[in-house]
mmCIF file of C-alpha atoms and ligand atoms in Angstrom:
data_model
loop_
_atom_site.group_PDB
_atom_site.id
_atom_site.type_symbol
_atom_site.label_atom_id
_atom_site.label_comp_id
_atom_site.label_asym_id
_atom_site.label_seq_id
_atom_site.Cartn_x
_atom_site.Cartn_y
_atom_site.Cartn_z
ATOM 1 C CA MET A 1 0.104 -0.001 0.155
ATOM 2 C CA LEU A 2 2.623 2.466 1.374
ATOM 3 C CA GLY A 3 4.741 1.536 -2.018
ATOM 4 C CA ARG A 4 1.716 2.451 -4.066
ATOM 5 C CA GLN A 5 1.328 5.936 -2.631
ATOM 6 C CA LEU A 6 4.981 6.426 -3.107
ATOM 7 C CA ASN A 7 4.413 5.465 -6.576
ATOM 8 C CA ALA A 8 1.511 7.812 -7.429
ATOM 9 C CA VAL A 9 3.607 10.749 -5.642
ATOM 10 C CA ILE A 10 6.533 9.749 -8.133
ATOM 11 C CA LYS A 11 4.530 9.725 -10.997
ATOM 12 C CA ALA A 12 2.539 12.892 -10.051
ATOM 13 C CA VAL A 13 6.015 14.596 -9.464
ATOM 14 C CA ALA A 14 7.057 13.510 -12.870
ATOM 15 C CA GLY A 15 4.080 14.473 -14.453
ATOM 16 C CA ARG A 16 5.036 18.057 -13.453
ATOM 17 C CA VAL A 17 8.692 17.632 -14.200
ATOM 18 C CA MET A 18 7.252 16.763 -17.680
ATOM 19 C CA ASN A 19 6.056 20.079 -18.040
ATOM 20 C CA GLY A 20 6.447 21.361 -21.622
ATOM 21 C CA MET A 21 6.286 17.826 -22.986
ATOM 22 C CA LYS A 22 3.461 17.004 -25.059
ATOM 23 C CA ARG A 23 0.300 14.601 -23.420
ATOM 24 C CA VAL A 24 -0.654 11.988 -25.364
ATOM 25 C CA PHE A 25 -4.007 9.895 -24.784
ATOM 26 C CA SER A 26 -5.270 6.678 -26.707
ATOM 27 C CA GLY A 27 -7.520 3.664 -25.991
ATOM 28 C CA VAL A 28 -7.945 0.262 -26.910
ATOM 29 C CA GLN A 29 -11.221 -1.785 -26.539
ATOM 30 C CA PRO A 30 -11.057 -5.217 -24.511
ATOM 31 C CA THR A 31 -13.024 -6.723 -27.130
ATOM 32 C CA GLY A 32 -11.029 -9.765 -28.287
ATOM 33 C CA SER A 33 -7.696 -10.189 -29.441
ATOM 34 C CA ILE A 34 -5.759 -7.619 -30.782
ATOM 35 C CA HIS A 35 -4.553 -8.260 -34.130
ATOM 36 C CA ILE A 36 -1.603 -6.937 -36.082
ATOM 37 C CA GLY A 37 -3.655 -3.971 -37.476
ATOM 38 C CA ASN A 38 -4.093 -2.742 -34.103
ATOM 39 C CA TYR A 39 -0.377 -2.999 -33.592
ATOM 40 C CA LEU A 40 0.628 -1.473 -36.668
ATOM 41 C CA GLY A 41 -1.767 1.331 -36.461
ATOM 42 C CA ALA A 42 -1.757 2.002 -32.909
ATOM 43 C CA LEU A 43 0.181 0.219 -30.473
ATOM 44 C CA GLY A 44 3.423 0.790 -32.150
ATOM 45 C CA GLN A 45 3.015 4.201 -31.830
ATOM 46 C CA PHE A 46 2.140 3.859 -28.192
ATOM 47 C CA VAL A 47 5.660 2.556 -27.632
ATOM 48 C CA GLU A 48 7.523 4.882 -29.638
ATOM 49 C CA LEU A 49 5.678 8.083 -28.071
ATOM 50 C CA GLN A 50 6.412 7.333 -24.535
ATOM 51 C CA GLU A 51 9.957 8.134 -24.955
ATOM 52 C CA ASP A 52 9.511 12.144 -25.180
ATOM 53 C CA ASN A 53 5.642 12.576 -24.372
ATOM 54 C CA GLU A 54 3.718 12.342 -21.251
ATOM 55 C CA CYS A 55 1.571 9.425 -22.172
ATOM 56 C CA LEU A 56 -1.433 7.567 -21.022
ATOM 57 C CA TYR A 57 -2.835 4.589 -22.294
ATOM 58 C CA CYS A 58 -6.299 3.335 -21.390
ATOM 59 C CA ILE A 59 -8.357 -0.060 -21.701
ATOM 60 C CA VAL A 60 -11.621 1.537 -22.677
ATOM 61 C CA ASP A 61 -14.365 -0.975 -21.203
ATOM 62 C CA MET A 62 -17.250 1.367 -21.200
ATOM 63 C CA HIS A 63 -17.077 1.697 -25.036
ATOM 64 C CA ALA A 64 -16.771 -2.505 -25.096
ATOM 65 C CA VAL A 65 -20.358 -2.317 -23.012
ATOM 66 C CA THR A 66 -21.995 -0.506 -25.679
ATOM 67 C CA THR A 67 -22.997 -3.663 -26.801
ATOM 68 C CA PRO A 68 -23.702 -6.744 -24.494
ATOM 69 C CA LYS A 69 -20.660 -8.537 -23.283
ATOM 70 C CA ASP A 70 -20.392 -11.519 -21.212
ATOM 71 C CA PRO A 71 -18.987 -10.057 -17.720
ATOM 72 C CA LYS A 72 -16.213 -12.617 -17.074
ATOM 73 C CA GLU A 73 -14.895 -12.415 -20.215
ATOM 74 C CA LEU A 74 -14.998 -8.647 -20.385
ATOM 75 C CA ARG A 75 -12.779 -8.532 -17.386
ATOM 76 C CA LYS A 76 -10.308 -11.487 -18.918
ATOM 77 C CA ASN A 77 -10.127 -9.226 -22.201
ATOM 78 C CA THR A 78 -9.622 -6.137 -20.094
ATOM 79 C CA LEU A 79 -6.433 -7.786 -18.274
ATOM 80 C CA ASP A 80 -5.364 -9.402 -21.500
ATOM 81 C CA VAL A 81 -5.099 -5.933 -23.286
ATOM 82 C CA ALA A 82 -3.385 -4.522 -20.428
ATOM 83 C CA ALA A 83 -0.738 -7.504 -20.396
ATOM 84 C CA LEU A 84 -0.413 -6.966 -24.222
ATOM 85 C CA TYR A 85 0.368 -3.194 -23.743
ATOM 86 C CA LEU A 86 3.478 -3.985 -21.570
ATOM 87 C CA ALA A 87 4.326 -7.210 -23.717
ATOM 88 C CA VAL A 88 4.597 -4.750 -26.883
ATOM 89 C CA GLY A 89 7.072 -2.407 -24.657
ATOM 90 C CA ILE A 90 4.688 0.229 -22.888
ATOM 91 C CA ASP A 91 6.692 0.881 -19.929
ATOM 92 C CA PRO A 92 4.571 1.720 -16.873
ATOM 93 C CA LYS A 93 7.764 3.795 -15.310
ATOM 94 C CA LYS A 94 7.134 6.036 -18.346
ATOM 95 C CA SER A 95 3.625 5.738 -19.544
ATOM 96 C CA THR A 96 0.173 5.490 -17.426
ATOM 97 C CA ILE A 97 -1.766 2.343 -18.048
ATOM 98 C CA PHE A 98 -5.123 2.440 -16.411
ATOM 99 C CA VAL A 99 -8.862 1.012 -17.151
ATOM 100 C CA GLN A 100 -11.613 3.768 -18.312
ATOM 101 C CA SER A 101 -14.211 2.511 -15.746
ATOM 102 C CA GLU A 102 -11.618 2.947 -12.784
ATOM 103 C CA VAL A 103 -11.889 7.013 -13.457
ATOM 104 C CA PRO A 104 -15.572 8.240 -12.768
ATOM 105 C CA GLY A 105 -14.304 11.509 -14.718
ATOM 106 C CA HIS A 106 -15.029 9.874 -18.261
ATOM 107 C CA ALA A 107 -18.621 9.401 -17.851
ATOM 108 C CA GLU A 108 -18.953 12.642 -15.809
ATOM 109 C CA LEU A 109 -17.583 14.747 -18.655
ATOM 110 C CA ALA A 110 -19.396 12.860 -21.269
ATOM 111 C CA TRP A 111 -22.817 14.029 -20.232
ATOM 112 C CA ALA A 112 -21.486 17.708 -20.601
ATOM 113 C CA LEU A 113 -19.865 16.956 -24.119
ATOM 114 C CA MET A 114 -23.330 14.912 -25.251
ATOM 115 C CA CYS A 115 -25.136 18.062 -24.226
ATOM 116 C CA ASN A 116 -22.928 20.070 -26.622
ATOM 117 C CA ALA A 117 -22.743 17.104 -29.558
ATOM 118 C CA TYR A 118 -25.535 17.268 -32.425
ATOM 119 C CA MET A 119 -27.792 13.998 -33.391
ATOM 120 C CA GLY A 120 -26.864 15.142 -36.895
ATOM 121 C CA GLU A 121 -23.104 14.927 -36.492
ATOM 122 C CA LEU A 122 -23.595 11.510 -34.692
ATOM 123 C CA SER A 123 -25.703 10.162 -37.397
ATOM 124 C CA ARG A 124 -22.983 10.731 -40.121
ATOM 125 C CA MET A 125 -20.239 8.720 -38.133
ATOM 126 C CA THR A 126 -19.218 6.324 -41.024
ATOM 127 C CA GLN A 127 -18.000 3.471 -38.137
ATOM 128 C CA PHE A 128 -21.919 3.562 -36.620
ATOM 129 C CA LYS A 129 -23.367 3.355 -40.182
ATOM 130 C CA ASP A 130 -21.118 0.523 -41.757
ATOM 131 C CA LYS A 131 -21.816 -1.573 -38.675
ATOM 132 C CA GLY A 132 -25.481 -1.464 -40.001
ATOM 133 C CA ARG A 133 -26.895 -0.097 -36.575
ATOM 134 C CA GLY A 134 -29.347 2.653 -36.263
ATOM 135 C CA GLY A 135 -32.718 0.432 -35.651
ATOM 136 C CA GLU A 136 -35.081 0.425 -32.881
ATOM 137 C CA SER A 137 -33.169 -1.399 -30.245
ATOM 138 C CA THR A 138 -29.426 -0.099 -30.887
ATOM 139 C CA SER A 139 -28.220 1.286 -27.542
ATOM 140 C CA ALA A 140 -28.081 4.838 -27.049
ATOM 141 C CA GLY A 141 -24.718 4.302 -26.037
ATOM 142 C CA LEU A 142 -23.856 2.821 -29.378
ATOM 143 C CA PHE A 143 -25.129 5.717 -31.110
ATOM 144 C CA SER A 144 -23.427 8.493 -28.572
ATOM 145 C CA TYR A 145 -19.960 6.267 -28.311
ATOM 146 C CA PRO A 146 -17.573 8.984 -30.414
ATOM 147 C CA VAL A 147 -18.972 11.481 -27.333
ATOM 148 C CA LEU A 148 -17.525 9.215 -24.720
ATOM 149 C CA MET A 149 -14.229 8.682 -26.956
ATOM 150 C CA ALA A 150 -13.902 12.747 -27.260
ATOM 151 C CA SER A 151 -14.410 12.871 -23.296
ATOM 152 C CA ASP A 152 -11.673 10.299 -22.840
ATOM 153 C CA ILE A 153 -9.367 12.646 -24.841
ATOM 154 C CA LEU A 154 -10.486 15.932 -23.735
ATOM 155 C CA LEU A 155 -10.525 14.856 -19.970
ATOM 156 C CA TYR A 156 -6.602 15.011 -20.077
ATOM 157 C CA ASP A 157 -5.952 17.954 -21.915
ATOM 158 C CA THR A 158 -4.627 15.858 -24.428
ATOM 159 C CA ASP A 159 -2.197 17.239 -27.341
ATOM 160 C CA ILE A 160 -1.720 14.181 -29.281
ATOM 161 C CA VAL A 161 -3.926 11.146 -30.149
ATOM 162 C CA PRO A 162 -2.197 7.997 -32.053
ATOM 163 C CA VAL A 163 -5.096 6.046 -33.599
ATOM 164 C CA GLY A 164 -5.426 3.952 -36.782
ATOM 165 C CA GLY A 165 -7.132 5.728 -39.472
ATOM 166 C CA ASP A 166 -10.555 4.067 -39.197
ATOM 167 C CA GLN A 167 -10.437 6.738 -35.859
ATOM 168 C CA LYS A 168 -10.143 9.976 -38.216
ATOM 169 C CA GLN A 169 -13.817 10.832 -38.428
ATOM 170 C CA HIS A 170 -14.113 10.321 -34.795
ATOM 171 C CA ILE A 171 -11.253 12.451 -34.008
ATOM 172 C CA GLU A 172 -12.659 15.380 -35.997
ATOM 173 C CA LEU A 173 -16.126 15.079 -33.951
ATOM 174 C CA CYS A 174 -13.823 15.587 -30.792
ATOM 175 C CA ARG A 175 -11.981 18.266 -32.331
ATOM 176 C CA ASP A 176 -15.660 19.927 -33.370
ATOM 177 C CA ILE A 177 -17.236 19.556 -30.078
ATOM 178 C CA ALA A 178 -14.147 20.597 -28.105
ATOM 179 C CA ALA A 179 -13.975 24.023 -30.125
ATOM 180 C CA ARG A 180 -17.924 24.247 -29.677
ATOM 181 C CA VAL A 181 -17.745 24.194 -26.189
ATOM 182 C CA ASN A 182 -14.647 26.512 -26.330
ATOM 183 C CA ASN A 183 -16.797 29.069 -28.274
ATOM 184 C CA ARG A 184 -19.691 28.839 -25.927
ATOM 185 C CA TYR A 185 -17.882 29.266 -22.798
ATOM 186 C CA GLY A 186 -14.786 30.330 -23.485
ATOM 187 C CA GLY A 187 -11.359 28.684 -23.561
ATOM 188 C CA VAL A 188 -12.522 24.963 -21.604
ATOM 189 C CA PHE A 189 -10.312 22.672 -23.695
ATOM 190 C CA LYS A 190 -7.203 22.029 -25.590
ATOM 191 C CA VAL A 191 -7.952 20.839 -28.983
ATOM 192 C CA PRO A 192 -5.929 17.499 -29.940
ATOM 193 C CA GLU A 193 -4.341 16.374 -32.787
ATOM 194 C CA GLY A 194 -5.002 12.973 -34.118
ATOM 195 C CA ARG A 195 -1.470 11.033 -35.027
ATOM 196 C CA PHE A 196 -1.924 8.407 -38.224
ATOM 197 C CA LEU A 197 0.808 6.479 -39.690
ATOM 198 C CA ARG A 198 1.562 6.163 -43.296
ATOM 199 C CA THR A 199 2.079 2.474 -43.545
ATOM 200 C CA GLY A 200 0.289 1.145 -40.548
ATOM 201 C CA ALA A 201 -2.957 3.273 -40.760
ATOM 202 C CA ARG A 202 -5.066 0.582 -42.342
ATOM 203 C CA ILE A 203 -4.082 -3.126 -42.496
ATOM 204 C CA MET A 204 -6.674 -4.894 -44.628
ATOM 205 C CA SER A 205 -8.387 -8.034 -43.830
ATOM 206 C CA LEU A 206 -6.537 -11.057 -45.158
ATOM 207 C CA ASP A 207 -9.700 -12.822 -46.889
ATOM 208 C CA ASP A 208 -11.059 -9.703 -47.960
ATOM 209 C CA PRO A 209 -8.429 -6.560 -48.746
ATOM 210 C CA LEU A 210 -11.136 -4.147 -49.283
ATOM 211 C CA SER A 211 -12.383 -4.354 -45.597
ATOM 212 C CA LYS A 212 -10.172 -3.086 -42.830
ATOM 213 C CA MET A 213 -8.879 -6.031 -40.683
ATOM 214 C CA SER A 214 -11.266 -6.211 -37.208
ATOM 215 C CA LYS A 215 -11.120 -8.263 -34.175
ATOM 216 C CA SER A 216 -15.106 -9.012 -34.772
ATOM 217 C CA ALA A 217 -14.746 -10.706 -38.130
ATOM 218 C CA VAL A 218 -15.851 -14.333 -38.089
ATOM 219 C CA ASN A 219 -13.166 -15.861 -40.238
ATOM 220 C CA PRO A 220 -10.211 -16.293 -37.770
ATOM 221 C CA LEU A 221 -7.963 -16.773 -41.136
ATOM 222 C CA SER A 222 -8.848 -12.908 -41.905
ATOM 223 C CA SER A 223 -6.810 -11.593 -39.203
ATOM 224 C CA ILE A 224 -3.486 -12.348 -37.296
ATOM 225 C CA SER A 225 -3.671 -11.999 -33.585
ATOM 226 C CA LEU A 226 -0.495 -10.635 -31.602
ATOM 227 C CA LEU A 227 -0.542 -14.145 -29.905
ATOM 228 C CA ASP A 228 -0.796 -16.236 -32.816
ATOM 229 C CA ASP A 229 1.906 -19.008 -33.353
ATOM 230 C CA GLY A 230 3.928 -19.527 -36.246
ATOM 231 C CA PRO A 231 1.802 -22.155 -37.540
ATOM 232 C CA LYS A 232 -1.422 -19.917 -37.502
ATOM 233 C CA ILE A 233 0.539 -17.249 -39.077
ATOM 234 C CA ARG A 234 1.729 -19.106 -41.805
ATOM 235 C CA LYS A 235 -1.651 -20.329 -42.542
ATOM 236 C CA ALA A 236 -3.638 -16.963 -42.776
ATOM 237 C CA VAL A 237 -0.834 -15.518 -44.931
ATOM 238 C CA MET A 238 -0.524 -18.464 -47.236
ATOM 239 C CA ARG A 239 -4.355 -18.448 -47.385
ATOM 240 C CA ALA A 240 -4.518 -14.315 -47.692
ATOM 241 C CA THR A 241 -6.385 -13.405 -50.792
ATOM 242 C CA THR A 242 -3.912 -12.154 -53.467
ATOM 243 C CA ASP A 243 -4.879 -10.914 -57.093
ATOM 244 C CA SER A 244 -4.678 -12.009 -60.378
ATOM 245 C CA GLY A 245 -1.288 -11.389 -62.117
ATOM 246 C CA GLY A 246 1.644 -12.799 -60.160
ATOM 247 C CA GLU A 247 3.547 -9.810 -60.016
ATOM 248 C CA ILE A 248 4.424 -8.720 -56.403
ATOM 249 C CA ARG A 249 3.960 -4.838 -57.142
ATOM 250 C CA PHE A 250 2.282 -2.282 -55.001
ATOM 251 C CA ASP A 251 -1.012 -1.003 -56.454
ATOM 252 C CA ALA A 252 -3.619 -0.454 -53.855
ATOM 253 C CA GLU A 253 -6.300 0.137 -56.586
ATOM 254 C CA ASN A 254 -5.820 -3.026 -58.977
ATOM 255 C CA LYS A 255 -3.840 -5.364 -56.407
ATOM 256 C CA PRO A 256 -5.353 -4.637 -52.868
ATOM 257 C CA GLY A 257 -4.299 -8.096 -51.914
ATOM 258 C CA ILE A 258 -0.912 -8.070 -52.646
ATOM 259 C CA SER A 259 -0.608 -4.170 -51.848
ATOM 260 C CA ASN A 260 -1.860 -5.266 -48.181
ATOM 261 C CA LEU A 261 0.842 -7.827 -47.801
ATOM 262 C CA LEU A 262 3.603 -5.470 -48.759
ATOM 263 C CA ASN A 263 2.240 -2.747 -46.249
ATOM 264 C CA ILE A 264 2.707 -5.703 -43.543
ATOM 265 C CA TYR A 265 5.970 -6.809 -44.936
ATOM 266 C CA SER A 266 7.187 -2.990 -44.605
ATOM 267 C CA ALA A 267 5.595 -2.355 -41.575
ATOM 268 C CA PHE A 268 7.284 -5.425 -39.752
ATOM 269 C CA SER A 269 10.654 -5.416 -41.401
ATOM 270 C CA GLY A 270 11.368 -2.017 -41.725
ATOM 271 C CA ALA A 271 12.108 -2.339 -45.479
ATOM 272 C CA SER A 272 10.521 0.443 -47.890
ATOM 273 C CA VAL A 273 7.782 -1.151 -50.165
ATOM 274 C CA ALA A 274 9.942 -0.068 -53.147
ATOM 275 C CA GLU A 275 13.010 -2.136 -51.623
ATOM 276 C CA ILE A 276 10.599 -5.394 -51.063
ATOM 277 C CA GLU A 277 9.468 -4.818 -54.550
ATOM 278 C CA LYS A 278 12.977 -5.097 -55.578
ATOM 279 C CA LYS A 279 13.800 -8.136 -53.358
ATOM 280 C CA TYR A 280 11.038 -10.139 -55.068
ATOM 281 C CA ARG A 281 11.142 -8.916 -58.595
ATOM 282 C CA GLY A 282 10.276 -12.109 -60.575
ATOM 283 C CA ALA A 283 9.591 -14.171 -57.655
ATOM 284 C CA GLY A 284 6.060 -15.864 -57.353
ATOM 285 C CA TYR A 285 3.411 -15.078 -54.697
ATOM 286 C CA GLY A 286 4.440 -18.377 -52.786
ATOM 287 C CA THR A 287 7.779 -17.386 -52.048
ATOM 288 C CA PHE A 288 6.984 -13.959 -50.847
ATOM 289 C CA LYS A 289 4.179 -15.231 -48.450
ATOM 290 C CA ASN A 290 6.605 -17.776 -47.001
ATOM 291 C CA GLU A 291 8.919 -15.290 -46.257
ATOM 292 C CA LEU A 292 6.398 -12.685 -45.290
ATOM 293 C CA ALA A 293 5.123 -15.572 -42.611
ATOM 294 C CA ALA A 294 8.407 -15.939 -41.107
ATOM 295 C CA VAL A 295 8.970 -11.869 -40.753
ATOM 296 C CA VAL A 296 5.740 -11.741 -38.808
ATOM 297 C CA THR A 297 6.522 -14.982 -36.867
ATOM 298 C CA GLU A 298 9.829 -13.529 -35.948
ATOM 299 C CA ALA A 299 8.455 -9.839 -34.788
ATOM 300 C CA LEU A 300 5.416 -11.525 -32.734
ATOM 301 C CA THR A 301 7.314 -14.234 -30.997
ATOM 302 C CA PRO A 302 8.826 -12.368 -28.149
ATOM 303 C CA ILE A 303 5.677 -10.281 -27.627
ATOM 304 C CA ARG A 304 3.855 -13.834 -27.135
ATOM 305 C CA THR A 305 6.294 -14.826 -24.793
ATOM 306 C CA ARG A 306 6.146 -11.664 -22.669
ATOM 307 C CA PHE A 307 2.604 -11.785 -22.772
ATOM 308 C CA LYS A 308 2.452 -14.973 -21.030
ATOM 309 C CA GLU A 309 5.125 -14.216 -18.490
ATOM 310 C CA ILE A 310 3.110 -10.684 -17.809
ATOM 311 C CA ARG A 311 -0.444 -12.638 -17.524
ATOM 312 C CA GLU A 312 1.062 -15.340 -15.018
ATOM 313 C CA SER A 313 3.274 -12.732 -12.818
ATOM 314 C CA GLY A 314 0.298 -11.104 -10.624
ATOM 315 C CA VAL A 315 1.853 -7.514 -11.495
ATOM 316 C CA LEU A 316 -1.116 -6.207 -13.698
ATOM 317 C CA LYS A 317 -3.832 -4.957 -11.139
ATOM 318 C CA GLU A 318 -1.248 -3.002 -9.091
ATOM 319 C CA ILE A 319 0.007 -1.344 -12.401
ATOM 320 C CA LEU A 320 -3.828 -0.721 -13.204
ATOM 321 C CA ARG A 321 -4.092 0.843 -9.648
ATOM 322 C CA ASP A 322 -1.652 3.408 -9.855
ATOM 323 C CA GLY A 323 -2.391 4.257 -13.198
ATOM 324 C CA ALA A 324 -5.890 5.082 -12.326
ATOM 325 C CA GLU A 325 -4.829 6.915 -9.388
ATOM 326 C CA ARG A 326 -2.574 9.167 -11.726
ATOM 327 C CA ALA A 327 -5.499 9.428 -14.156
ATOM 328 C CA ASN A 328 -8.090 10.312 -11.631
ATOM 329 C CA GLU A 329 -5.750 13.212 -10.280
ATOM 330 C CA ILE A 330 -5.378 14.843 -13.649
ATOM 331 C CA SER A 331 -8.955 14.314 -14.574
ATOM 332 C CA GLU A 332 -10.320 15.774 -11.238
ATOM 333 C CA LYS A 333 -8.522 19.164 -12.243
ATOM 334 C CA THR A 334 -10.095 19.073 -15.815
ATOM 335 C CA LEU A 335 -13.814 18.661 -14.185
ATOM 336 C CA LYS A 336 -13.100 21.205 -12.209
ATOM 337 C CA ARG A 337 -12.596 23.728 -14.680
ATOM 338 C CA VAL A 338 -15.413 22.491 -16.882
ATOM 339 C CA LYS A 339 -17.739 22.564 -14.001
ATOM 340 C CA GLU A 340 -17.079 26.048 -13.269
ATOM 341 C CA ARG A 341 -17.086 27.155 -16.836
ATOM 342 C CA LEU A 342 -20.683 25.661 -17.515
ATOM 343 C CA GLY A 343 -21.749 26.586 -14.181
ATOM 344 C CA LEU A 344 -22.552 23.160 -12.620
ATOM 345 C CA GLY A 345 -22.145 22.717 -9.021
ATOM 346 C CA ILE A 346 -22.061 25.389 -6.108
ATOM 347 C CA ALA A 347 -18.059 26.276 -6.383
HETATM 348 P P1 LIG B 1 -12.215 -4.164 -34.576
HETATM 349 O O1 LIG B 1 -13.029 -3.295 -35.435
HETATM 350 O O2 LIG B 1 -10.761 -4.827 -34.905
HETATM 351 O O3 LIG B 1 -13.091 -4.895 -33.825
HETATM 352 P P2 LIG B 1 -11.824 -1.565 -33.374
HETATM 353 O O4 LIG B 1 -11.811 -0.403 -34.289
HETATM 354 O O5 LIG B 1 -13.060 -1.732 -32.300
HETATM 355 O O6 LIG B 1 -11.465 -3.118 -33.638
HETATM 356 P P3 LIG B 1 -10.005 -0.792 -31.125
HETATM 357 O O7 LIG B 1 -9.600 -1.859 -30.250
HETATM 358 O O8 LIG B 1 -11.123 -0.002 -30.405
HETATM 359 O O9 LIG B 1 -10.499 -1.293 -32.481
HETATM 360 O O10 LIG B 1 -9.040 -0.218 -31.533
HETATM 361 C C1 LIG B 1 -7.324 -0.051 -31.073
HETATM 362 C C2 LIG B 1 -6.857 0.545 -32.142
HETATM 363 O O11 LIG B 1 -6.357 0.170 -33.410
HETATM 364 C C3 LIG B 1 -7.497 2.099 -32.675
HETATM 365 O O12 LIG B 1 -6.602 3.106 -32.602
HETATM 366 C C4 LIG B 1 -7.838 1.746 -34.325
HETATM 367 O O13 LIG B 1 -7.743 2.896 -34.759
HETATM 368 C C5 LIG B 1 -6.753 0.736 -34.404
HETATM 369 N N1 LIG B 1 -7.096 0.091 -35.686
HETATM 370 C C6 LIG B 1 -8.050 -0.832 -35.204
HETATM 371 N N2 LIG B 1 -8.082 -1.624 -36.525
HETATM 372 C C7 LIG B 1 -7.060 -1.355 -37.507
HETATM 373 C C8 LIG B 1 -6.253 -1.851 -38.497
HETATM 374 N N3 LIG B 1 -7.363 -2.557 -39.418
HETATM 375 N N4 LIG B 1 -5.357 -1.290 -39.248
HETATM 376 C C9 LIG B 1 -4.737 -0.320 -38.599
HETATM 377 N N5 LIG B 1 -5.321 0.399 -37.007
HETATM 378 C C10 LIG B 1 -6.242 -0.274 -36.668
HETATM 379 N N1 LIG B 2 -13.045 4.239 -30.793
HETATM 380 C C1 LIG B 2 -11.844 3.869 -30.733
HETATM 381 C C2 LIG B 2 -11.241 3.500 -29.389
HETATM 382 C C3 LIG B 2 -11.544 4.463 -28.468
HETATM 383 C C4 LIG B 2 -10.306 5.391 -28.261
HETATM 384 C C5 LIG B 2 -10.658 6.579 -27.247
HETATM 385 C C6 LIG B 2 -8.914 5.893 -29.094
HETATM 386 C C7 LIG B 2 -12.166 5.089 -27.178
HETATM 387 N N2 LIG B 2 -11.797 5.973 -26.804
HETATM 388 C C8 LIG B 2 -9.857 7.567 -27.173
HETATM 389 C C9 LIG B 2 -8.329 6.733 -28.723
HETATM 390 C C10 LIG B 2 -8.732 7.706 -28.006
HETATM 391 C C11 LIG B 2 -12.021 2.570 -31.734
HETATM 392 O O1 LIG B 2 -12.727 2.123 -31.743
HETATM 393 N N3 LIG B 2 -10.875 2.107 -32.279
#
């Protein structure tokens, strides 16, 4: 207990010392296995950013319950994502790792934002529409999900939000709501910027290169989980949809399958797409896919090993409690300011 308190103090002090650093916030839903799309689009950036910024990385379990979830499974998934955060290299000494529902400010601020968000703009969110929702029995939570996301971000006076390309519209909405509240009530929020990578921003499904790789896909071979072993990775890569014409060339429009694989190869190996095209000039899809499977396996094996160690070690809950303490400390300051500006409460 004393250790925990001391830790929180050290982190709070460190937070102040870090003045002048940019603040980074992002979140991942505990809704299933984290795949290489999540990794290349988001988690990889999380690790890189923690070196020069003050970073908060959240497991957004309140977003997960916008559609009903099995309670036991949700809690297991929450700890799995926390373990994966650590396994990919997020360091709890440098970054604050915590669970959204452990910080009441997210829901509290969401209400104030909800009252400043428009039904029209929420109806236009393509992710909501893509999921085919919008019927009579769609939960109000699912509809207003992007407002909770805006709350996550604005609660911490965030400067930078590292995310995959699918979140661009949500980040824009967050910026619009922040600017609107600032206009109405005078300088309440910092307006954040999204950070999207060029290569990993949109990893496509292996069986349908026209839709994004997704946790919720039915076909297990459509994605590669960070916890998949060599044989599963090989099977998924070898079965990946490729295009007619055996040439290994990047052409997102006419050869979306092979272009997606080239992107994945490039992101994991560090080689540019042009270098990879050159390497495989004249080679067939079989050779290319075989070597891609080896590259991905080599990158994921240490993550899988670390994940198992962390999951079995019993350190997670302590790290998450420390993280929530630090997150609560920051969020309370923002909420105080918001309530003052909006005239909520009695001062
Ligand atoms: P899914 O649709 O796969 O179930 P999600 O979009 O709900 O997943 P989250 O866990 O909330 O996934 O996403 C975590 C991060 O991963 C977000 O920053 C998101 O933009 C990013 N991401 C998700 N899918 C991809 C992808 N196919 N390519 C690149 N980034 C992605
Ligand atoms: N909506 C995101 C997950 C998410 C998030 C956030 C990302 C919730 N809150 C705050 C960045 C910042 C998704 O579905 N990928």
